[in-house]
XYZ file of C-alpha atoms in Angstrom:
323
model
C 0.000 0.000 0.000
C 1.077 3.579 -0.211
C 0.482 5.782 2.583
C 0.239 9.764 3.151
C 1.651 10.817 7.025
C 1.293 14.044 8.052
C 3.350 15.070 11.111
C 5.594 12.702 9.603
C 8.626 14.291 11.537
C 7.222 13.844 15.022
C 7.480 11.812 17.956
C 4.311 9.680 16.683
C 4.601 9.969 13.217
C 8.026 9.390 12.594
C 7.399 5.762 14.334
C 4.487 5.154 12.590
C 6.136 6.024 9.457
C 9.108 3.508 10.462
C 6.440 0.254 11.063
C 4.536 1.047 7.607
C 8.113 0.922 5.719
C 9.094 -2.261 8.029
C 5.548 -3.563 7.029
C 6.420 -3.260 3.054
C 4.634 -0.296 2.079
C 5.488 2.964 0.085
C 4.983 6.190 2.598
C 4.639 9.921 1.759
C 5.569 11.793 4.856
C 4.704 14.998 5.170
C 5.421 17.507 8.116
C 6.249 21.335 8.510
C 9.024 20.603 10.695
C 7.262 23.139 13.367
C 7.471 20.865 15.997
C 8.835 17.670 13.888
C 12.660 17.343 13.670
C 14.380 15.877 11.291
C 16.537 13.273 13.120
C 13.405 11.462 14.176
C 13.552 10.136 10.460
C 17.299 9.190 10.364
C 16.268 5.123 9.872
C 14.277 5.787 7.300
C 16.027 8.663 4.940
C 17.898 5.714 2.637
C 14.773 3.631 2.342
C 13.378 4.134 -1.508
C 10.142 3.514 -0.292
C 9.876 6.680 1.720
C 9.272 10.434 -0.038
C 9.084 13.343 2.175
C 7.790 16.389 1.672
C 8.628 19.788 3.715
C 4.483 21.226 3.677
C 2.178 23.127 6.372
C -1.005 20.787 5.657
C -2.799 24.297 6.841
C -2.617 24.725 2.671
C -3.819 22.482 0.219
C -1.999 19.194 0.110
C -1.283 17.135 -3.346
C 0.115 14.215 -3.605
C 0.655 12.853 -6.992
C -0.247 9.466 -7.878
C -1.704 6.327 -5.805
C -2.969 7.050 -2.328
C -4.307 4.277 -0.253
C -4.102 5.613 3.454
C -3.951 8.785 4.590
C -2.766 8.990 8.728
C -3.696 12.361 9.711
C -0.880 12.866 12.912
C -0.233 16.654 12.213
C -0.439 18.986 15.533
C 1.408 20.453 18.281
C 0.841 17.468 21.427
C 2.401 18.436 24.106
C 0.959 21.208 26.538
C 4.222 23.377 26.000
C 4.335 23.180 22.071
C 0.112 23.519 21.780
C 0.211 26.789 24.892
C 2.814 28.491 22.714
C 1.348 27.794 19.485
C -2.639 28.174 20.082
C -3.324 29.412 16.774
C -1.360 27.204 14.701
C -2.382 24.474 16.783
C -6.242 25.371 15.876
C -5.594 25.619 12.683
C -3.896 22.442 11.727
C -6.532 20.766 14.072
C -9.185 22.155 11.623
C -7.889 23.498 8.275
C -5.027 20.827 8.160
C -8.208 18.246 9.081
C -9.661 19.199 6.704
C -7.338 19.669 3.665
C -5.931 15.857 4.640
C -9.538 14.796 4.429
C -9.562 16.023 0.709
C -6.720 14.197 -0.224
C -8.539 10.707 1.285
C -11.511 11.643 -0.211
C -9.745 12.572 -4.355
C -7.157 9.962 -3.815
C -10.491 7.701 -2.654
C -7.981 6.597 0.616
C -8.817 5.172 4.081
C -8.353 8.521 6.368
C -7.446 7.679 9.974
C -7.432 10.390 12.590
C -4.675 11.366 15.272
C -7.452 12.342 17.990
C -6.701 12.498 21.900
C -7.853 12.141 25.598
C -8.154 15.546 25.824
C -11.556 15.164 23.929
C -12.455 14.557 27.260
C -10.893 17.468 29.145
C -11.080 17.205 32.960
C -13.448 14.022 32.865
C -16.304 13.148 35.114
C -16.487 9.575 34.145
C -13.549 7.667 35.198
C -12.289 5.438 33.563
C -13.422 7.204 30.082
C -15.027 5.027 27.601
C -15.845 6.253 23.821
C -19.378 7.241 24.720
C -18.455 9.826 26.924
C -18.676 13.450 25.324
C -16.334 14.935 27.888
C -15.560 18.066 30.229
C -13.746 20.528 28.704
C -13.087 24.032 28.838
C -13.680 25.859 25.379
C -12.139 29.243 26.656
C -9.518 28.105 28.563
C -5.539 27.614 27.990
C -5.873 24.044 27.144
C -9.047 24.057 25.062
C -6.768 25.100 21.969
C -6.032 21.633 21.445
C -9.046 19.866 23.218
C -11.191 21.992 20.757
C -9.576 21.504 17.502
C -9.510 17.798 18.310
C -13.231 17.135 19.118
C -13.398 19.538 15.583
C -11.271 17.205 13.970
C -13.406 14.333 14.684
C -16.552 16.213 13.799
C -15.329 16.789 10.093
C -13.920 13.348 10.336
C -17.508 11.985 11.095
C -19.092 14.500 8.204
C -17.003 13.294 5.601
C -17.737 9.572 6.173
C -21.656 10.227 6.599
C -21.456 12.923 3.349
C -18.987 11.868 1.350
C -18.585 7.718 1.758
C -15.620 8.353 3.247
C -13.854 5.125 4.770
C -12.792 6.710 8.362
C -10.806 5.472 11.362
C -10.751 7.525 14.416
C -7.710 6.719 17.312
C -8.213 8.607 20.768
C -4.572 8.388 22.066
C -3.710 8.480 25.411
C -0.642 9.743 27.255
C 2.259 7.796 25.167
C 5.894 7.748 25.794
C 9.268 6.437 24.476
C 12.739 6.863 22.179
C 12.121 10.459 20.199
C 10.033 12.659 22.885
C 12.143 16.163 22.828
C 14.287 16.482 25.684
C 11.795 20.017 26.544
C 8.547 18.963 25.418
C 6.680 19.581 28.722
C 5.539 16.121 28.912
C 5.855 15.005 32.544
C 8.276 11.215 31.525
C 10.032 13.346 29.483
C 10.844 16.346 32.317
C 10.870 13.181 35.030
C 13.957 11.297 32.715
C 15.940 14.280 31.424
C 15.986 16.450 34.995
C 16.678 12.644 36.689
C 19.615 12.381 34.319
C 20.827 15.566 34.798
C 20.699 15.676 38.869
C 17.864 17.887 39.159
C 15.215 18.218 41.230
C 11.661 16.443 39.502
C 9.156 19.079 38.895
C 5.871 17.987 40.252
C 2.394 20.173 39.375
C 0.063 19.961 42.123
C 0.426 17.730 45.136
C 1.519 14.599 42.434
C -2.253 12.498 43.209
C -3.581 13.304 39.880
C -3.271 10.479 37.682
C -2.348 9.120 34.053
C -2.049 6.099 32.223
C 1.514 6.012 29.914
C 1.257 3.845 26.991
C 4.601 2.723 25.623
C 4.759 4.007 21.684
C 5.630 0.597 19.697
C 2.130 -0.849 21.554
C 0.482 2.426 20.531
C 1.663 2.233 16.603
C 0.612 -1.350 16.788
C -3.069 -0.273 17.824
C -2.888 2.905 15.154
C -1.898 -0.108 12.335
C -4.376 -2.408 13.630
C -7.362 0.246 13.900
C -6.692 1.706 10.479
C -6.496 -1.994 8.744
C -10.149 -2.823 10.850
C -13.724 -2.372 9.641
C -14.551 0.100 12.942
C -15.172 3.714 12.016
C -15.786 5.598 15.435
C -13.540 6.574 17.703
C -11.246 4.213 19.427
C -9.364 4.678 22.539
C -5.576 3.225 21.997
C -3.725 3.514 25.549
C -2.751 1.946 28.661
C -5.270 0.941 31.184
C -3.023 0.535 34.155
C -3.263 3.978 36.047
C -0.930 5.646 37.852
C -0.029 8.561 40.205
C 2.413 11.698 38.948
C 3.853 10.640 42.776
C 4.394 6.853 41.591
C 6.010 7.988 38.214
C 8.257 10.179 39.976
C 9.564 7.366 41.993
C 9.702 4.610 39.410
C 11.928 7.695 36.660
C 14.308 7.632 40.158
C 14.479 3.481 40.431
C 14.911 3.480 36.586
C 17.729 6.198 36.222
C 19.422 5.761 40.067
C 18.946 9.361 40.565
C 18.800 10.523 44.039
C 16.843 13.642 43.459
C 14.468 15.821 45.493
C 10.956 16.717 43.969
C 10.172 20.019 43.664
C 6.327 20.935 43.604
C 5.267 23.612 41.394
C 1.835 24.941 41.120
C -0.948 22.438 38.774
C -1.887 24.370 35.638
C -5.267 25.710 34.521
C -7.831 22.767 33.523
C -5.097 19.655 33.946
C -6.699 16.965 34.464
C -6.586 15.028 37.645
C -7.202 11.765 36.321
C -6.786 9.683 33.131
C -7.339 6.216 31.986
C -8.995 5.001 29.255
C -11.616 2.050 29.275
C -10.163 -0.111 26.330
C -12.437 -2.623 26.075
C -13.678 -1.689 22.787
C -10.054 -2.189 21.227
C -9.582 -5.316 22.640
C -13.027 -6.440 21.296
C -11.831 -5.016 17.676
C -8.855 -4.910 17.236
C -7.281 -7.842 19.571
C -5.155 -4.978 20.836
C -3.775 -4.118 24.576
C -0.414 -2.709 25.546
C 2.193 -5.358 26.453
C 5.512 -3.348 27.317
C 5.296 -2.529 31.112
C 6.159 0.856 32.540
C 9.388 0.031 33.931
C 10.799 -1.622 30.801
C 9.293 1.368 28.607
C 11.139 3.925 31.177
C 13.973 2.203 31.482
C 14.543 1.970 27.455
C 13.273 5.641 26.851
C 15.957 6.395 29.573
C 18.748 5.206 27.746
C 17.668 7.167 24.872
C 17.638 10.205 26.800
C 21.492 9.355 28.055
C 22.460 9.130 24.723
C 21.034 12.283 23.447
C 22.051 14.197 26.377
C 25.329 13.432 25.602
C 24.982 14.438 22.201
C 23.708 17.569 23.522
C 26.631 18.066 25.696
C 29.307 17.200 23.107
C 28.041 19.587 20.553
C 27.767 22.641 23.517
C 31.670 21.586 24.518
C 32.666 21.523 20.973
C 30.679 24.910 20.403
C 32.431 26.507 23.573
C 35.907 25.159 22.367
C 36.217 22.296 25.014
C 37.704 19.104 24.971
């Protein structure tokens, strides 16, 4: 098959472009490089299967020749990228929604969505299954990207009732591993990098508030398996097993052998305080539950970390003149 990725330069899309080329199939990847980087597709850059294209999907997206997926994984995710971006991050949600919709719909291509959790904002209903229309906050800081997600589904859901459209629809949950930025905001990613650097572990609130952290080769495997299935609503792809900001903190110390003090900092407007998705609709349809356990997903994204820290540090020595 030949495939379309947009945010092909991310954290998520640069693995899922890396399991459709491993899987045999052609893949178009597409990003703006605002938040993508381009080392996330080093594995792939020699494989003749893979074309990318440098392209805001904000404007109109073409794609010459035979389409037969399009993977729609273009936005700002984390709360640092989506608070300083708000308007670009509404306007992929929407105008880039819709512009990869068109290209499904002329290219007649399977279009799977990139949704979220934060559909559900703040939720009432714990753990959160798919029939639950959420809590969220249209006006606040956060709704920027709860907002143009529950959009994005919307004209997902139009285009499939108008238009014929085959759809696929993945609400992803809190997902970690190899290729997070070193400052995207996300807590594993703050907990590993200020554990390997000796520094205190910033902790919002009073570290109750809970979230469930999928490892990302289980979540690409549910993406591949929900986009290949016959289900078109919304599907919640993450990992059941909940657990406290407190508990992370201490398992990011076992993991790294960091003896380091938490620091508590003040919880930010509309976070959630708890998180965990009821995933008994993909195991019904898609066979599909995370296997890698948080430990062993910490521990590996860990050594990434180490290794790009060091990068880090080489190039800033080599900058400065020291050896």
């Amino acid at each position: 098959m030949r495939f379309v990725v947009t945010g092909a330069a991310g954290f998520l899309g640069s693995h899922l472009v890396e399991r459709l080329l491993a899987d045999g199939h052609e893949v178009v990847g597409v990003d703006n490089l605002l938040t993508g980087r381009w080392e996330n597709l080093a594995p792939v850059w020699r494989n003749p299967r893979f074309t990318f294209v440098e392209h805001d999907v904000t404007r109109p997206l073409v794609v010459e020749g035979r389409v037969d997926g399009v993977l729609h994984f273009a936005s700002p995710a984390s709360p640092a990228d989506y608070l300083a971006l708000p308007i670009q991050t509404l306007k992929v949600g929407s105008l880039g929604t819709h512009n990869a919709l068109g290209l499904a719909r002329a290219k007649r291509a399977r279009f799977l969505l990139a949704s979220t959790s934060e559909v559900y904002g703040d939720p009432e209903v714990h753990p959160q299954p798919e029939t639950y229309w959420g809590h969220v906050n249209p006006v606040g800081p956060r709704g920027v990207y709860d907002e143009a997600k529950r959009f994005a589904e919307a004209m997902t859901m139009a285009y499939h009732r108008a238009h014929g459209l085959e759809t696929r629809i993945a609400r992803i949950f809190n997902t970690y591993g190899p290729r997070m930025r070193p400052d995207d905001g996300r807590v594993v990613s703050n907990f590993l990098v200020q554990a390997l650097r000796g520094q205190p572990l910033t902790v919002h609130g009073d570290g109750t508030q809970t979230r469930s952290f999928c490892y990302v080769d289980d979540l690409i495997e549910g993406v591949v398996r929900l986009f290949h299935s016959d289900y078109v609503g919304p599907v919640n792809l993450g990992n059941p097993e909940e657990c406290r900001i407190l508990e992370l903190a201490e398992l990011v110390q076992e993991v790294t052998g960091a003896r380091v003090p938490l620091e508590h900092r003040p919880l930010p407007e509309d976070d959630p305080k708890v998180r965990r998705p009821d995933i008994s609709l993909a195991r019904r349809v898609l066979g599909w539950s995370p296997r890698v356990p948080l430990r062993e997903g910490l521990a590996r994204t860990a050594d990434y970390f180490r290794s790009i820290l060091h990068e880090i540090t080489e190039e800033a020595d080599g900058r400065s003149g020291r050896r």
